[in-house]
mmCIF file of C-alpha atoms in Angstrom:
data_model
loop_
_atom_site.group_PDB
_atom_site.id
_atom_site.type_symbol
_atom_site.label_atom_id
_atom_site.label_comp_id
_atom_site.label_asym_id
_atom_site.label_seq_id
_atom_site.Cartn_x
_atom_site.Cartn_y
_atom_site.Cartn_z
ATOM 1 C CA UNK X 163 -0.161 -0.072 0.247
ATOM 2 C CA UNK X 164 1.584 3.190 -1.108
ATOM 3 C CA UNK X 165 0.905 6.553 -3.127
ATOM 4 C CA UNK X 166 3.119 9.146 -3.385
ATOM 5 C CA UNK X 167 6.191 7.090 -1.659
ATOM 6 C CA UNK X 168 5.653 3.957 -4.053
ATOM 7 C CA UNK X 169 8.889 4.231 -5.626
ATOM 8 C CA UNK X 170 11.026 5.367 -2.294
ATOM 9 C CA UNK X 171 14.337 3.731 -1.895
ATOM 10 C CA UNK X 172 12.195 2.945 1.882
ATOM 11 C CA UNK X 173 9.697 0.928 0.249
ATOM 12 C CA UNK X 174 12.141 -0.621 -2.200
ATOM 13 C CA UNK X 175 14.214 -1.900 0.613
ATOM 14 C CA UNK X 176 11.186 -3.500 2.419
ATOM 15 C CA UNK X 177 10.181 -5.245 -0.205
ATOM 16 C CA UNK X 178 13.660 -6.225 -0.985
ATOM 17 C CA UNK X 179 13.973 -7.526 2.338
ATOM 18 C CA UNK X 180 10.786 -9.353 2.485
ATOM 19 C CA UNK X 181 11.419 -11.225 -0.789
ATOM 20 C CA UNK X 182 14.704 -12.612 0.815
ATOM 21 C CA UNK X 183 12.711 -13.771 4.241
ATOM 22 C CA UNK X 184 11.078 -16.490 1.899
ATOM 23 C CA UNK X 185 8.482 -16.984 -0.554
ATOM 24 C CA UNK X 186 6.356 -13.961 -1.583
ATOM 25 C CA UNK X 187 3.783 -12.263 -4.170
ATOM 26 C CA UNK X 188 3.924 -8.999 -4.425
ATOM 27 C CA UNK X 189 0.580 -6.438 -5.123
ATOM 28 C CA UNK X 190 0.599 -2.835 -5.305
ATOM 29 C CA UNK X 191 -2.439 -0.992 -3.952
ATOM 30 C CA UNK X 192 -2.614 2.690 -4.938
ATOM 31 C CA UNK X 193 -5.591 4.449 -3.459
ATOM 32 C CA UNK X 194 -7.298 6.982 -5.900
ATOM 33 C CA UNK X 195 -6.981 9.434 -3.354
ATOM 34 C CA UNK X 196 -8.705 12.723 -4.406
ATOM 35 C CA UNK X 197 -7.081 16.044 -3.717
ATOM 36 C CA UNK X 198 -8.631 19.232 -2.328
ATOM 37 C CA UNK X 199 -12.363 19.825 -2.081
ATOM 38 C CA UNK X 200 -12.708 16.558 -4.437
ATOM 39 C CA UNK X 201 -12.107 14.467 -1.164
ATOM 40 C CA UNK X 202 -15.683 15.722 0.196
ATOM 41 C CA UNK X 203 -17.806 16.337 -2.850
ATOM 42 C CA UNK X 204 -16.867 13.481 -5.120
ATOM 43 C CA UNK X 205 -14.211 11.398 -3.817
ATOM 44 C CA UNK X 206 -15.072 8.252 -6.181
ATOM 45 C CA UNK X 207 -14.606 10.633 -9.686
ATOM 46 C CA UNK X 208 -11.041 12.026 -8.652
ATOM 47 C CA UNK X 209 -7.697 10.590 -8.181
ATOM 48 C CA UNK X 210 -7.627 7.842 -10.849
ATOM 49 C CA UNK X 211 -5.549 9.432 -13.069
ATOM 50 C CA UNK X 212 -2.900 10.432 -10.763
ATOM 51 C CA UNK X 213 -2.847 7.055 -8.864
ATOM 52 C CA UNK X 214 -2.353 5.313 -12.517
ATOM 53 C CA UNK X 215 0.638 7.105 -12.752
ATOM 54 C CA UNK X 216 2.046 6.387 -9.550
ATOM 55 C CA UNK X 217 1.192 2.649 -9.991
ATOM 56 C CA UNK X 218 2.580 2.720 -13.079
ATOM 57 C CA UNK X 219 5.968 4.276 -12.164
ATOM 58 C CA UNK X 220 6.473 2.013 -9.111
ATOM 59 C CA UNK X 221 5.753 -1.260 -10.627
ATOM 60 C CA UNK X 222 9.174 -1.855 -12.588
ATOM 61 C CA UNK X 223 11.078 -0.736 -9.437
ATOM 62 C CA UNK X 224 9.068 -2.773 -6.803
ATOM 63 C CA UNK X 225 9.652 -6.007 -9.519
ATOM 64 C CA UNK X 226 13.434 -5.335 -9.672
ATOM 65 C CA UNK X 227 13.379 -5.521 -5.884
ATOM 66 C CA UNK X 228 10.820 -8.297 -5.220
ATOM 67 C CA UNK X 229 13.274 -10.183 -7.892
ATOM 68 C CA UNK X 230 9.728 -11.151 -9.263
ATOM 69 C CA UNK X 231 6.817 -9.334 -11.047
ATOM 70 C CA UNK X 232 4.742 -7.028 -8.904
ATOM 71 C CA UNK X 233 1.135 -6.422 -9.927
ATOM 72 C CA UNK X 234 -1.113 -3.792 -8.594
ATOM 73 C CA UNK X 235 -4.251 -1.682 -9.052
ATOM 74 C CA UNK X 236 -5.786 1.392 -8.016
ATOM 75 C CA UNK X 237 -8.001 1.154 -4.899
ATOM 76 C CA UNK X 238 -10.598 2.993 -3.109
ATOM 77 C CA UNK X 239 -10.265 6.236 -2.214
ATOM 78 C CA UNK X 240 -10.277 5.354 1.570
ATOM 79 C CA UNK X 241 -6.739 3.669 2.328
ATOM 80 C CA UNK X 242 -8.125 1.241 4.869
ATOM 81 C CA UNK X 243 -10.701 0.061 2.236
ATOM 82 C CA UNK X 244 -8.520 -0.157 -0.299
ATOM 83 C CA UNK X 245 -6.757 -2.703 2.054
ATOM 84 C CA UNK X 246 -9.357 -4.519 2.901
ATOM 85 C CA UNK X 247 -10.797 -5.086 -0.446
ATOM 86 C CA UNK X 248 -7.169 -6.294 -1.886
ATOM 87 C CA UNK X 249 -7.113 -8.625 1.216
ATOM 88 C CA UNK X 250 -10.876 -9.908 0.857
ATOM 89 C CA UNK X 251 -10.126 -10.366 -2.964
ATOM 90 C CA UNK X 252 -6.625 -11.950 -2.930
ATOM 91 C CA UNK X 253 -6.166 -13.494 0.388
ATOM 92 C CA UNK X 254 -3.090 -11.709 1.189
ATOM 93 C CA UNK X 255 -1.396 -12.492 4.402
ATOM 94 C CA UNK X 256 0.559 -9.560 5.303
ATOM 95 C CA UNK X 257 0.822 -5.883 4.447
ATOM 96 C CA UNK X 258 3.758 -3.127 3.754
ATOM 97 C CA UNK X 259 2.531 0.529 4.181
ATOM 98 C CA UNK X 260 4.304 3.169 2.945
ATOM 99 C CA UNK X 261 3.940 6.721 4.049
ATOM 100 C CA UNK X 262 4.872 9.835 3.967
ATOM 101 C CA UNK X 263 7.105 11.253 7.009
ATOM 102 C CA UNK X 264 4.939 11.042 10.101
ATOM 103 C CA UNK X 265 4.959 14.788 10.631
ATOM 104 C CA UNK X 266 3.106 15.040 7.226
ATOM 105 C CA UNK X 267 1.285 11.860 6.630
ATOM 106 C CA UNK X 268 -2.368 11.870 6.547
ATOM 107 C CA UNK X 269 -2.333 8.046 6.535
ATOM 108 C CA UNK X 270 -0.468 8.047 9.819
ATOM 109 C CA UNK X 271 -2.614 10.496 11.319
ATOM 110 C CA UNK X 272 -5.610 8.510 10.471
ATOM 111 C CA UNK X 273 -3.586 5.563 12.440
ATOM 112 C CA UNK X 274 -3.754 3.417 8.930
ATOM 113 C CA UNK X 275 -1.153 0.956 10.060
ATOM 114 C CA UNK X 276 -2.928 0.038 13.375
ATOM 115 C CA UNK X 277 -6.158 -0.213 11.690
ATOM 116 C CA UNK X 278 -4.656 -2.619 9.133
ATOM 117 C CA UNK X 279 -3.215 -4.644 12.022
ATOM 118 C CA UNK X 280 -6.501 -5.006 13.571
ATOM 119 C CA UNK X 281 -7.651 -6.709 10.749
ATOM 120 C CA UNK X 282 -5.343 -9.540 12.105
ATOM 121 C CA UNK X 283 -2.506 -9.245 9.551
ATOM 122 C CA UNK X 284 1.331 -8.492 10.168
ATOM 123 C CA UNK X 285 1.992 -4.807 9.162
ATOM 124 C CA UNK X 286 5.312 -3.252 8.235
ATOM 125 C CA UNK X 287 5.199 0.274 8.087
ATOM 126 C CA UNK X 288 7.942 2.271 6.363
ATOM 127 C CA UNK X 289 8.670 5.903 5.835
ATOM 128 C CA UNK X 290 11.032 7.543 3.363
ATOM 129 C CA UNK X 291 14.126 9.361 4.503
ATOM 130 C CA UNK X 292 13.976 13.167 4.961
ATOM 131 C CA UNK X 293 16.162 13.323 1.815
ATOM 132 C CA UNK X 294 14.358 10.705 -0.166
ATOM 133 C CA UNK X 295 14.548 12.115 -3.694
ATOM 134 C CA UNK X 296 12.000 9.637 -5.098
ATOM 135 C CA UNK X 297 8.781 10.444 -3.904
ATOM 136 C CA UNK X 298 6.676 11.365 -6.764
ATOM 137 C CA UNK X 299 5.678 15.021 -6.853
ATOM 138 C CA UNK X 300 2.270 16.158 -5.717
ATOM 139 C CA UNK X 301 1.230 17.130 -9.218
ATOM 140 C CA UNK X 302 1.373 13.127 -10.106
ATOM 141 C CA UNK X 303 -0.357 12.092 -6.862
ATOM 142 C CA UNK X 304 -4.191 11.852 -5.636
#
């Protein structure tokens, strides 16, 4: 689960480490996160284009890190719902969540990592380093 941090070295390293720990398949979920007033007025209609761009930029990098092809899709605008949908449809047994730094992350303020843990899944939460240059710019994100 990632959006703007889908191609950061921190997430790539977490995927690499998990793939070395044992057999795993990886699937990236990027919520179609609308910006501004669209979050309130019509969240289902906005954010998909930006999420698709983030998804397609990250998949090749994640595939190299995993050592195997990584699949992905654009999920629900609500990040918890996006995780629940992926888990229920695909049966994933653990989740890696990549957020912006805690001081600016909306997902962290929403306590997303702990809410996903409440689903009974192991969760790894990664954040980019402060100087991480691979964060996708806001113009490309939802």
